[in-house]
Coordinates of N, CA and C in Angstrom, one line a residue:
X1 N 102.9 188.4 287.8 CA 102.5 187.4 286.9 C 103.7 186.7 286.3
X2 N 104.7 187.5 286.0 CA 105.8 187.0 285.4 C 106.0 185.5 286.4
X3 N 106.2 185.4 287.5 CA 107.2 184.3 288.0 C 106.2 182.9 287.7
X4 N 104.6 183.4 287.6 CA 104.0 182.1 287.2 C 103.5 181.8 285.6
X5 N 104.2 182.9 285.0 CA 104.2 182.4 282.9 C 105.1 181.8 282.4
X6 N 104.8 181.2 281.3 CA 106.3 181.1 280.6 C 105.9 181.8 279.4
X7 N 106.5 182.4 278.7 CA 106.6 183.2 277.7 C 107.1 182.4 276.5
X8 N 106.3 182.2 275.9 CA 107.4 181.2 274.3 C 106.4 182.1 273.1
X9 N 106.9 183.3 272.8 CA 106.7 184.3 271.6 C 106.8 183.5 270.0
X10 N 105.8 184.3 269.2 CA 105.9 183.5 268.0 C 104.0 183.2 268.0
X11 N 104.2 182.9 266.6 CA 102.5 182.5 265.9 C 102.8 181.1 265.8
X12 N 101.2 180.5 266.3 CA 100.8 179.3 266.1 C 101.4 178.6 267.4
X13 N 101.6 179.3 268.7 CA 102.1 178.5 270.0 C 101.0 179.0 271.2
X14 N 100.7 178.7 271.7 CA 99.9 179.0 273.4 C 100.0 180.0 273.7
X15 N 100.9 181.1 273.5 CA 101.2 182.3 274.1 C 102.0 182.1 275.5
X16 N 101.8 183.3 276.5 CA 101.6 183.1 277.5 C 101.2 182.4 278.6
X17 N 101.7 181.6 278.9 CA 101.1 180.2 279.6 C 100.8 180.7 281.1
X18 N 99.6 181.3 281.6 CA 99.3 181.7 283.1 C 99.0 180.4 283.7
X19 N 99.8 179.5 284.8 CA 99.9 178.5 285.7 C 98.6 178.5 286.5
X20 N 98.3 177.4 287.0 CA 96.9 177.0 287.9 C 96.9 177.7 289.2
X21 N 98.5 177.9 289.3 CA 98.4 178.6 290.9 C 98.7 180.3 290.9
X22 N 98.6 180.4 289.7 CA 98.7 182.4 289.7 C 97.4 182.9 290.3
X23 N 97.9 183.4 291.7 CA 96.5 184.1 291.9 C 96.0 185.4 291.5
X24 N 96.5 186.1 291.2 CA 96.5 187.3 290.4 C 97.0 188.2 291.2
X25 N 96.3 189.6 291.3 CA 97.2 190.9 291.5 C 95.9 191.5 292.7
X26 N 96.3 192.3 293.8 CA 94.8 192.4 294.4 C 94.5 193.8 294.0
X27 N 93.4 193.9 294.1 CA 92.8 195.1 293.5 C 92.8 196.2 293.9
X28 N 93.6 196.4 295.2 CA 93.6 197.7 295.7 C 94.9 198.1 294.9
X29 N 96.0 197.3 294.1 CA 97.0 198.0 293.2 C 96.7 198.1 291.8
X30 N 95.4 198.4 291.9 CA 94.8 199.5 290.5 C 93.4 200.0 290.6
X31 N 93.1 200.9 289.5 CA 91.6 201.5 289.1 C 90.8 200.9 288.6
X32 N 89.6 200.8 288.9 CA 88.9 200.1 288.5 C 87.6 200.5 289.0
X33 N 86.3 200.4 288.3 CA 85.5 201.4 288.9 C 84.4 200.6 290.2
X34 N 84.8 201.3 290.7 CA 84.0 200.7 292.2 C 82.7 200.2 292.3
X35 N 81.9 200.1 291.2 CA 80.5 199.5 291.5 C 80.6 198.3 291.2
X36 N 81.9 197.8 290.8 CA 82.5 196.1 291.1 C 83.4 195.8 292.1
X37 N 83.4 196.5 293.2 CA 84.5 196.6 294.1 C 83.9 194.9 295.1
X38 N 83.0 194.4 295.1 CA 82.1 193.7 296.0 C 82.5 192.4 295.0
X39 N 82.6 192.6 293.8 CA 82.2 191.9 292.5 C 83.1 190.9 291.7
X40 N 84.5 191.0 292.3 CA 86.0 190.9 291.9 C 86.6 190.0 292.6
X41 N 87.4 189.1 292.6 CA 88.2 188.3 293.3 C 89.8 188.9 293.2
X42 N 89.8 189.3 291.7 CA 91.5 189.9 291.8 C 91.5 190.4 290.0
X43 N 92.3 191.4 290.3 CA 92.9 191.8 288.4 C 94.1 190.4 288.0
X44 N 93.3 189.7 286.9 CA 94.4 188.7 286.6 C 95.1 188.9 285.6
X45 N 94.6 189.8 284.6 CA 95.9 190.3 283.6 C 95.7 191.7 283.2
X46 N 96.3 192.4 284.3 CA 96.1 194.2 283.7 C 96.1 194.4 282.2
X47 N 95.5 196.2 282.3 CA 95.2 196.4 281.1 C 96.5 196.1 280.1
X48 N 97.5 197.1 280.5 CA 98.8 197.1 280.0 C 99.9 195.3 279.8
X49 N 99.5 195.1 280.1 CA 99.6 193.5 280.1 C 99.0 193.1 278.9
X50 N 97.7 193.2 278.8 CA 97.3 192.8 277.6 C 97.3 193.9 276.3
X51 N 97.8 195.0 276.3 CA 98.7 196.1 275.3 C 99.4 195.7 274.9
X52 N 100.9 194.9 275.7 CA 101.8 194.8 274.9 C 101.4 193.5 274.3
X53 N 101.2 192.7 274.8 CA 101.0 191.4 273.8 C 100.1 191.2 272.6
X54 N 99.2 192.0 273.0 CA 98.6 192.9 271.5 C 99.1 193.2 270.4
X55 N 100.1 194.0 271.1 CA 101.0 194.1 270.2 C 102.0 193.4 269.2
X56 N 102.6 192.7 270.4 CA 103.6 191.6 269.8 C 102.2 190.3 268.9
X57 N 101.3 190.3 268.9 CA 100.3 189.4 268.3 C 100.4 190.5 266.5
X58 N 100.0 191.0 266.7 CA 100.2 191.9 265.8 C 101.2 192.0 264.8
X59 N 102.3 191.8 265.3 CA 103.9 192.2 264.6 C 103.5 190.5 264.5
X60 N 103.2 189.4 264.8 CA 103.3 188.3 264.3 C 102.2 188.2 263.3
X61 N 100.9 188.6 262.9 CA 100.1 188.5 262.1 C 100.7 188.6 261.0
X62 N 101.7 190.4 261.3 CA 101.6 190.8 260.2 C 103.0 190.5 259.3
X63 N 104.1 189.8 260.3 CA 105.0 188.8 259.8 C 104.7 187.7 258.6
X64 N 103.4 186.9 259.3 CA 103.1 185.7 258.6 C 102.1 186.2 257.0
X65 N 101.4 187.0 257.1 CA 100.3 187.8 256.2 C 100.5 189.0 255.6
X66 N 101.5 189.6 256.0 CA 101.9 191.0 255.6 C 102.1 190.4 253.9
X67 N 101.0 191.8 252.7 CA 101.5 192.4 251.7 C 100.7 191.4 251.2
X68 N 98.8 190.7 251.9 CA 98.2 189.7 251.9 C 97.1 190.6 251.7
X69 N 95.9 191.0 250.9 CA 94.6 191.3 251.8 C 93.9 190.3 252.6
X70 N 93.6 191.3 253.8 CA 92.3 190.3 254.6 C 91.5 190.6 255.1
X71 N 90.2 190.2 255.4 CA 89.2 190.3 256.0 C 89.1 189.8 257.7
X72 N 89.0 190.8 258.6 CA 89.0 190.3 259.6 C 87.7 190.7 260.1
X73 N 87.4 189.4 260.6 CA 86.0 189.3 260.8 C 86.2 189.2 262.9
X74 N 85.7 189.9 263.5 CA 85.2 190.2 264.1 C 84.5 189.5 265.3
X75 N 84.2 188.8 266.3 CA 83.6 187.9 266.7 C 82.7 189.0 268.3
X76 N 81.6 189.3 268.1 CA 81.0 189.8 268.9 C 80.4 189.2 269.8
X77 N 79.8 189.6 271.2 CA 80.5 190.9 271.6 C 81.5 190.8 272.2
X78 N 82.2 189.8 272.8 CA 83.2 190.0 274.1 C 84.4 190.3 272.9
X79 N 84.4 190.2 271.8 CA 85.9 190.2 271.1 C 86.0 191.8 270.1
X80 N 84.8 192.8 270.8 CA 85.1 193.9 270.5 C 86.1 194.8 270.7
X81 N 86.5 194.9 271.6 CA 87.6 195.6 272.7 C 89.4 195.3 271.8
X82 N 89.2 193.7 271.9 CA 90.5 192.9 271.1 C 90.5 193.3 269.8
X83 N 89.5 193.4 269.4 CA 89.9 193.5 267.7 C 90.2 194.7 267.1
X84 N 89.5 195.8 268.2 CA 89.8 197.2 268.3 C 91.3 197.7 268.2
X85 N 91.8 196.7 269.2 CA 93.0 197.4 269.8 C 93.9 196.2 268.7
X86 N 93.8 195.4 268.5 CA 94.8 194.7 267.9 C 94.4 195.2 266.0
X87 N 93.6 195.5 265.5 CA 93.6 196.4 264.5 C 94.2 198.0 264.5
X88 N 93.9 198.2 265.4 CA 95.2 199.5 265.6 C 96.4 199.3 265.5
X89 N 96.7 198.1 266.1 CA 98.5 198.4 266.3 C 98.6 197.6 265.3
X90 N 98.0 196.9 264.5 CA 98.1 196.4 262.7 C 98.5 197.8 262.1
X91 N 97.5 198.5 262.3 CA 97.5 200.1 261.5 C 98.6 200.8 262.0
X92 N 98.9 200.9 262.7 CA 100.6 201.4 263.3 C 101.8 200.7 262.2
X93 N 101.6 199.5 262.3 CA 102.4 198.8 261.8 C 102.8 199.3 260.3
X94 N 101.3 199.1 259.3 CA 101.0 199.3 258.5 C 101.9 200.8 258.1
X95 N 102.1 201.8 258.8 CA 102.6 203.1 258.7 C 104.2 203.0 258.9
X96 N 104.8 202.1 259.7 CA 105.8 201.7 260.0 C 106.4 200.6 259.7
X97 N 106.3 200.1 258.5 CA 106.7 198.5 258.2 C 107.4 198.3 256.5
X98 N 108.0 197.7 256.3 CA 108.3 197.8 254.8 C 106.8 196.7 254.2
X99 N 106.5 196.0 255.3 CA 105.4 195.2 255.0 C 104.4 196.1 255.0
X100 N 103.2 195.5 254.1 CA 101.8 196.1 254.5 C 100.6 195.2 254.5
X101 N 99.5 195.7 255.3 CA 98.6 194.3 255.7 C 97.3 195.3 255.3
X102 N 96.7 195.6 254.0 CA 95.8 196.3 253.6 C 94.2 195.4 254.4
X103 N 93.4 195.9 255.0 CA 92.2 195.3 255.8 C 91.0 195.8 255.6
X104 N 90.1 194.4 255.6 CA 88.4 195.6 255.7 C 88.2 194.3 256.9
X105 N 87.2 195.3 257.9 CA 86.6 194.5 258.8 C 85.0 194.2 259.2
X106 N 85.0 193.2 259.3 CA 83.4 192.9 259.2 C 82.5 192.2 260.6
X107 N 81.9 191.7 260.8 CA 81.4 191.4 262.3 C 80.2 190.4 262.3
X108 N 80.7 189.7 263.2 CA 79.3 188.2 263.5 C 79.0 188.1 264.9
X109 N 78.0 188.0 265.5 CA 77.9 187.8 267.1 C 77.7 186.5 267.2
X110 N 78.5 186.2 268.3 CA 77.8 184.5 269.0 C 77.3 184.4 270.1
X111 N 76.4 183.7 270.8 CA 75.5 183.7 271.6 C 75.6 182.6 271.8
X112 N 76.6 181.7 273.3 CA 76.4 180.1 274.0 C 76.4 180.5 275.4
X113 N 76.5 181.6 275.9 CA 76.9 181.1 277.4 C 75.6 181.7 278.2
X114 N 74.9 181.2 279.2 CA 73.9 181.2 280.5 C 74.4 181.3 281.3
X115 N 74.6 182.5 282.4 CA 75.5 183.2 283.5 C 76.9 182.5 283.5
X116 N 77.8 181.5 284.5 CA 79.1 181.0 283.7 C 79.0 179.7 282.9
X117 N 78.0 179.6 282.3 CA 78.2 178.0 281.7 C 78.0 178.6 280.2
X118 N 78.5 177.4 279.6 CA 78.6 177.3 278.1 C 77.3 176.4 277.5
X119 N 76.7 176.8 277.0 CA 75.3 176.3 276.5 C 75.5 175.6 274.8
X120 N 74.5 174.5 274.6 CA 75.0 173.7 273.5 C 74.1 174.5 272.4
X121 N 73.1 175.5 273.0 CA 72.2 176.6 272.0 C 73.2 177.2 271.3
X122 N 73.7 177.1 270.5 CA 75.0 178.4 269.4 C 74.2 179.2 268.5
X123 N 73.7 180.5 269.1 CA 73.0 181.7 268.0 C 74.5 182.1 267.3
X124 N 74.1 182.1 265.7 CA 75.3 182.8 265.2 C 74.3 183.9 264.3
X125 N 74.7 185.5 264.9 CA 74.2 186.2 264.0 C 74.9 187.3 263.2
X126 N 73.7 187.4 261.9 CA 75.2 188.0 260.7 C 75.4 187.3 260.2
X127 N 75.6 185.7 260.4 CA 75.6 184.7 259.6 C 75.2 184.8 258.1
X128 N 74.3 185.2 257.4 CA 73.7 185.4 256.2 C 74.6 186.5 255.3
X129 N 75.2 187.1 256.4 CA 76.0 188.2 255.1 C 77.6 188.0 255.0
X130 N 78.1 186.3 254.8 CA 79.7 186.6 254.5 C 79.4 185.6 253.5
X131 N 78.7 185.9 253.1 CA 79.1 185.7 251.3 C 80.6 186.4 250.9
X132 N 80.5 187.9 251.6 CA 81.9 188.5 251.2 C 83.4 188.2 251.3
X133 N 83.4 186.8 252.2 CA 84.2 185.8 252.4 C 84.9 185.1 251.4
X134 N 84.2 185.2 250.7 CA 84.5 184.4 249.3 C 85.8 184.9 248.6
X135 N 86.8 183.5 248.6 CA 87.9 183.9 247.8 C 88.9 184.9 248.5
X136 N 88.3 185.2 250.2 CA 89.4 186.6 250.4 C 90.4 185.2 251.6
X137 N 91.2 186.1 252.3 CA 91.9 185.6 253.5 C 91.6 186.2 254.9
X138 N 90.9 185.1 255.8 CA 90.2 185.7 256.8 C 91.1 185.5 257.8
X139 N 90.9 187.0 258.6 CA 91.5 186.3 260.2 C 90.4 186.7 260.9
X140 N 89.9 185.6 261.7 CA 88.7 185.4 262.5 C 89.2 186.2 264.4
X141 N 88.9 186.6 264.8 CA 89.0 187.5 265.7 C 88.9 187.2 267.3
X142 N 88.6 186.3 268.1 CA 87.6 186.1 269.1 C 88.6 186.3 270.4
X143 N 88.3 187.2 271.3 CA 88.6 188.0 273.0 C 88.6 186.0 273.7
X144 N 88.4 184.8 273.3 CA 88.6 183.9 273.8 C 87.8 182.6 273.9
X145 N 88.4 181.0 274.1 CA 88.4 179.8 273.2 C 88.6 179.0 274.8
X146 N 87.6 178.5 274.9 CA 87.4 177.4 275.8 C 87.2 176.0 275.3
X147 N 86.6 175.3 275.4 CA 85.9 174.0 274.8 C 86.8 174.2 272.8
X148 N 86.2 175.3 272.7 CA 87.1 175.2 271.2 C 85.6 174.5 270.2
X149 N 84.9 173.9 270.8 CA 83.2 174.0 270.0 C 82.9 174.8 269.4
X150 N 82.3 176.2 270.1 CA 81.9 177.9 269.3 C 83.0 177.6 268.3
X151 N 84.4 177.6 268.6 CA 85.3 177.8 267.3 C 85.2 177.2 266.3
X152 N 84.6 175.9 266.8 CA 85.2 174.7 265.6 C 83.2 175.5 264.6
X153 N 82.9 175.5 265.5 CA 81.1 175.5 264.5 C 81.4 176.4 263.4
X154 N 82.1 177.8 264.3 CA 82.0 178.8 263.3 C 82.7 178.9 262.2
X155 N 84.1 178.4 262.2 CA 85.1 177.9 261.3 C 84.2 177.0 260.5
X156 N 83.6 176.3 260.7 CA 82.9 175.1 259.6 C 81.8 176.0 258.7
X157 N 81.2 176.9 259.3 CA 79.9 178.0 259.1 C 81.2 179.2 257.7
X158 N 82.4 179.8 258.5 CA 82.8 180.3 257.7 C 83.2 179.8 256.1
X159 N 83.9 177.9 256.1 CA 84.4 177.7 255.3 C 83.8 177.3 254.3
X160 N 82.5 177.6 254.7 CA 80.9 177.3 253.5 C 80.8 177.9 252.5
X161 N 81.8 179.5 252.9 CA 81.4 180.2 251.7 C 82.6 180.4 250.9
X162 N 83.8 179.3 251.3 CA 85.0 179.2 250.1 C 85.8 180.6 250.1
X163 N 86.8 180.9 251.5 CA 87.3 181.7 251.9 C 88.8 180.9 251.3
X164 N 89.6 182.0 251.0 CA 91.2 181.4 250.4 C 91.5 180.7 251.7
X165 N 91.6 181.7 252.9 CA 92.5 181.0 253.7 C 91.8 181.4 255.2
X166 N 91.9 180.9 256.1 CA 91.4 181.3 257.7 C 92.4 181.3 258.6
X167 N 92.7 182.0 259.3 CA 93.8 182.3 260.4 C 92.6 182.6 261.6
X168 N 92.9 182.4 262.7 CA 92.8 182.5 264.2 C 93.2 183.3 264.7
X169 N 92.4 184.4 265.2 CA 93.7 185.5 266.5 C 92.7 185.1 267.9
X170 N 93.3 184.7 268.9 CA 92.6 184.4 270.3 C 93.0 185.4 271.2
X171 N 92.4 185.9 271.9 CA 93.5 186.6 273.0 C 93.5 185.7 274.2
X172 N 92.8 184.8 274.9 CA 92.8 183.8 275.6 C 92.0 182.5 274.9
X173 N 92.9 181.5 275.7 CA 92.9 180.4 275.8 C 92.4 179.6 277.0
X174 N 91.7 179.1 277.2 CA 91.3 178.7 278.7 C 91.5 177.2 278.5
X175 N 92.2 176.5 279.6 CA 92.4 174.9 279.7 C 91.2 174.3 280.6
X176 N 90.2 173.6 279.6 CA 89.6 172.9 280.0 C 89.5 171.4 280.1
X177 N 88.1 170.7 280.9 CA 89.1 169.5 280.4 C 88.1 169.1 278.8
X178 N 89.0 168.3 278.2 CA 88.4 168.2 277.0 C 88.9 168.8 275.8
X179 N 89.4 170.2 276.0 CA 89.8 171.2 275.2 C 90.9 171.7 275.0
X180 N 91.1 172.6 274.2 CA 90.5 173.2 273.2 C 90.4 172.0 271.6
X181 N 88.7 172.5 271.1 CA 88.7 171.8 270.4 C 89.7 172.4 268.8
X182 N 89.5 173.8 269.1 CA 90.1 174.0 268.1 C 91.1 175.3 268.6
X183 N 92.7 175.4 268.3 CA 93.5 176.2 268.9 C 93.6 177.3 267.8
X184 N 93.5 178.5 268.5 CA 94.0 179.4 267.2 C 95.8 179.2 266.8
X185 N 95.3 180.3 265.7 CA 96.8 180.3 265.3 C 97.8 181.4 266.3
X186 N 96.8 182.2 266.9 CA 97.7 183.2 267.3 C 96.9 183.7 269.1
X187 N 98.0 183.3 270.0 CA 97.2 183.1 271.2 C 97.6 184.4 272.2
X188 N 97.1 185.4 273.0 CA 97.6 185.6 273.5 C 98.0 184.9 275.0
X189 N 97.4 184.4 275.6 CA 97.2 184.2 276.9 C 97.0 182.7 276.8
X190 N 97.4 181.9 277.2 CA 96.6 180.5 278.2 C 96.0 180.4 279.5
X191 N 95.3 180.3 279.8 CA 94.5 180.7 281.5 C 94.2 179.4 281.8
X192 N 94.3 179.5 283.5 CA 93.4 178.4 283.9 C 92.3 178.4 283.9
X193 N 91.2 177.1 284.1 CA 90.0 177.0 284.1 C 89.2 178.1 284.9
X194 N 88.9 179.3 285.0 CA 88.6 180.5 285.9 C 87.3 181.4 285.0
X195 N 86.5 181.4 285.6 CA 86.0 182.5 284.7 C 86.2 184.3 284.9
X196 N 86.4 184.7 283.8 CA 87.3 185.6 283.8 C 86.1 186.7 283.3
X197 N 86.1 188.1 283.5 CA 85.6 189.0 282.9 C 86.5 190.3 282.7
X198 N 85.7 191.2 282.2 CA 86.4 192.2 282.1 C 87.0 193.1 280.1
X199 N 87.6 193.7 279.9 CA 88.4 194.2 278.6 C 87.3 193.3 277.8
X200 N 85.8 193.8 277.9 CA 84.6 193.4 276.9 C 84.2 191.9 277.0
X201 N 84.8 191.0 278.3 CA 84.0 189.4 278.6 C 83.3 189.9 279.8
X202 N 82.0 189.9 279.4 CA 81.0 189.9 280.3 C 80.6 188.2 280.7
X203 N 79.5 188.9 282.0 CA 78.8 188.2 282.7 C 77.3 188.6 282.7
X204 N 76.4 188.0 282.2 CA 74.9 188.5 281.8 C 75.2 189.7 281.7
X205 N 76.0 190.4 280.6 CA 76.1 191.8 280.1 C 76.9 192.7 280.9
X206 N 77.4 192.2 282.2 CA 77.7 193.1 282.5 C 79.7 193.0 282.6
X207 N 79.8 194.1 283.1 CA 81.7 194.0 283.0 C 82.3 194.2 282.5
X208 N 81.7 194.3 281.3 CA 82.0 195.0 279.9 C 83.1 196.3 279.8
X209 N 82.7 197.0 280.7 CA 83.5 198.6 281.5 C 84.6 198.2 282.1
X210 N 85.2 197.4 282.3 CA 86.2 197.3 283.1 C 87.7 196.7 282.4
X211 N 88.9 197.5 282.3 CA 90.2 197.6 281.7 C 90.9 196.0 281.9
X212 N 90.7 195.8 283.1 CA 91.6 194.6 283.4 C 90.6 193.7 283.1
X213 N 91.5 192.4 282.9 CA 90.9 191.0 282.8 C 91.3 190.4 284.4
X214 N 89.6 190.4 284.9 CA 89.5 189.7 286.4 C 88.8 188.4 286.5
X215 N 88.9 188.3 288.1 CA 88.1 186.8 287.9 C 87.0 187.3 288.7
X216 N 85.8 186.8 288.7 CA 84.7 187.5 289.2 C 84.2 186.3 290.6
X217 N 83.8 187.6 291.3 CA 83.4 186.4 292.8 C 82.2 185.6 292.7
X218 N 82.1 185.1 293.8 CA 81.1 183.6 293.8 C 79.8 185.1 294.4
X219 N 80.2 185.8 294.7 CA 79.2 187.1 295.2 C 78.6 187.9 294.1
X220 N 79.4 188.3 293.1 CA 79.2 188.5 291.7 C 78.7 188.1 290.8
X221 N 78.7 186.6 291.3 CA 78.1 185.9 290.3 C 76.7 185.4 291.0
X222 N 76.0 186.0 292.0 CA 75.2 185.8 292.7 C 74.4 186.8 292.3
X223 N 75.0 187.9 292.3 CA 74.8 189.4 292.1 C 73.8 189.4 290.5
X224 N 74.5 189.0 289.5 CA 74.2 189.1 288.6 C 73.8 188.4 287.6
X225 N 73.3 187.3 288.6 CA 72.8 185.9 287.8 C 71.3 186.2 287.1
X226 N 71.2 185.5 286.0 CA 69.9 185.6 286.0 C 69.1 183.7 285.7

């Protein structure tokens, strides 16, 4: 993957810029559990791939916010996995840092997409309980930002209840056309237009189980359409 990124590290930039012609990695050079073996086109950003930049997302949060309280709210479900792991290596940090980034974490689910499409229906639920928002500094959480719509709604839904401040953590960015409407502050990845599953982005529920971020086949998505 390296020869088709560019890497420009730092908060508030694209991240990782994965090119239109990266085909990814093929799947017989990793584990992955075989009841998607039919299901997969290719691993496009191993697990460890998305660890370390986790990481380095992290040391940049906690650069810009450190010695701040905040509230990181959580964006369910596909941004479980991310928030998991990028709140750990905050908490690492936190044990190792002259800085400290003291956190409580809270959770909202969104509901727009019908097998790969993005739907103009936006369920936001949990909605009713961030009153607790009020007056803190949020970093809003989301596994990934297409259109940048879901973002912009939620961000306007969050800033209802008179939050000090809102920060962005993305782990992907997808280039569509039109988009993104709204960029985070902290990106890991840029992707091309692909739909991707995997590290908790499902496809009608499923894929959820699986480490790497793949692109799922036209058989896969046949498989599990509903």
């Amino acid at each position: 993957m390296a020869d088709n990124s560019e890497n420009k590290s730092g908060s508030g930039d694209c991240g990782i810029v994965i090119r239109d012609d990266w085909p990814g990695y093929s799947l017989d050079l990793f584990t992955y559990p075989q009841h998607y073996s039919e299901d997969l086109e290719c691993v496009y950003i191993p697990h460890g791939v998305i660890m370390d930049r986790t990481e380095r997302l992290a040391r940049n949060i906690m650069d810009d916010l450190g010695d701040h309280d905040i509230v990181v709210l959580c964006v369910l479900k596909g941004g479980y996995q991310f928030c998991a792991d990028l709140v750990e290596r905050i908490k690492t940090l936190n044990r190792n840092s002259s800085k400290t980034l003291p956190m409580s974490v809270d959770f909202i689910r969104l509901k727009s997409y019908l097998n790969d499409q993005s739907t103009e229906d936006l369920h936001i639920i949990g909605a009713e309980n961030l009153s607790v928002l009020s007056g803190k500094n949020v970093l809003i959480v989301e596994v990934i930002v297409d259109t940048g719509k879901t973002m912009k709604t939620l961000l306007n839904h969050v800033e209802g209840f008179r939050p000090k401040m809102i920060k962005v953590a993305g782990l992907l960015v997808k280039r569509v056309p039109n988009g993104p409407g709204c960029l985070p502050d902290y990106v890991g990845f840029e992707i091309p237009n692909r739909f991707v599953v995997g590290y908790a982005l499902d496809y009608n529920e499923y894929f959820r189980d699986l480490n790497h971020i793949c692109v799922i086949s036209e058989s896969g998505k046949q498989k599990y359409k509903v």
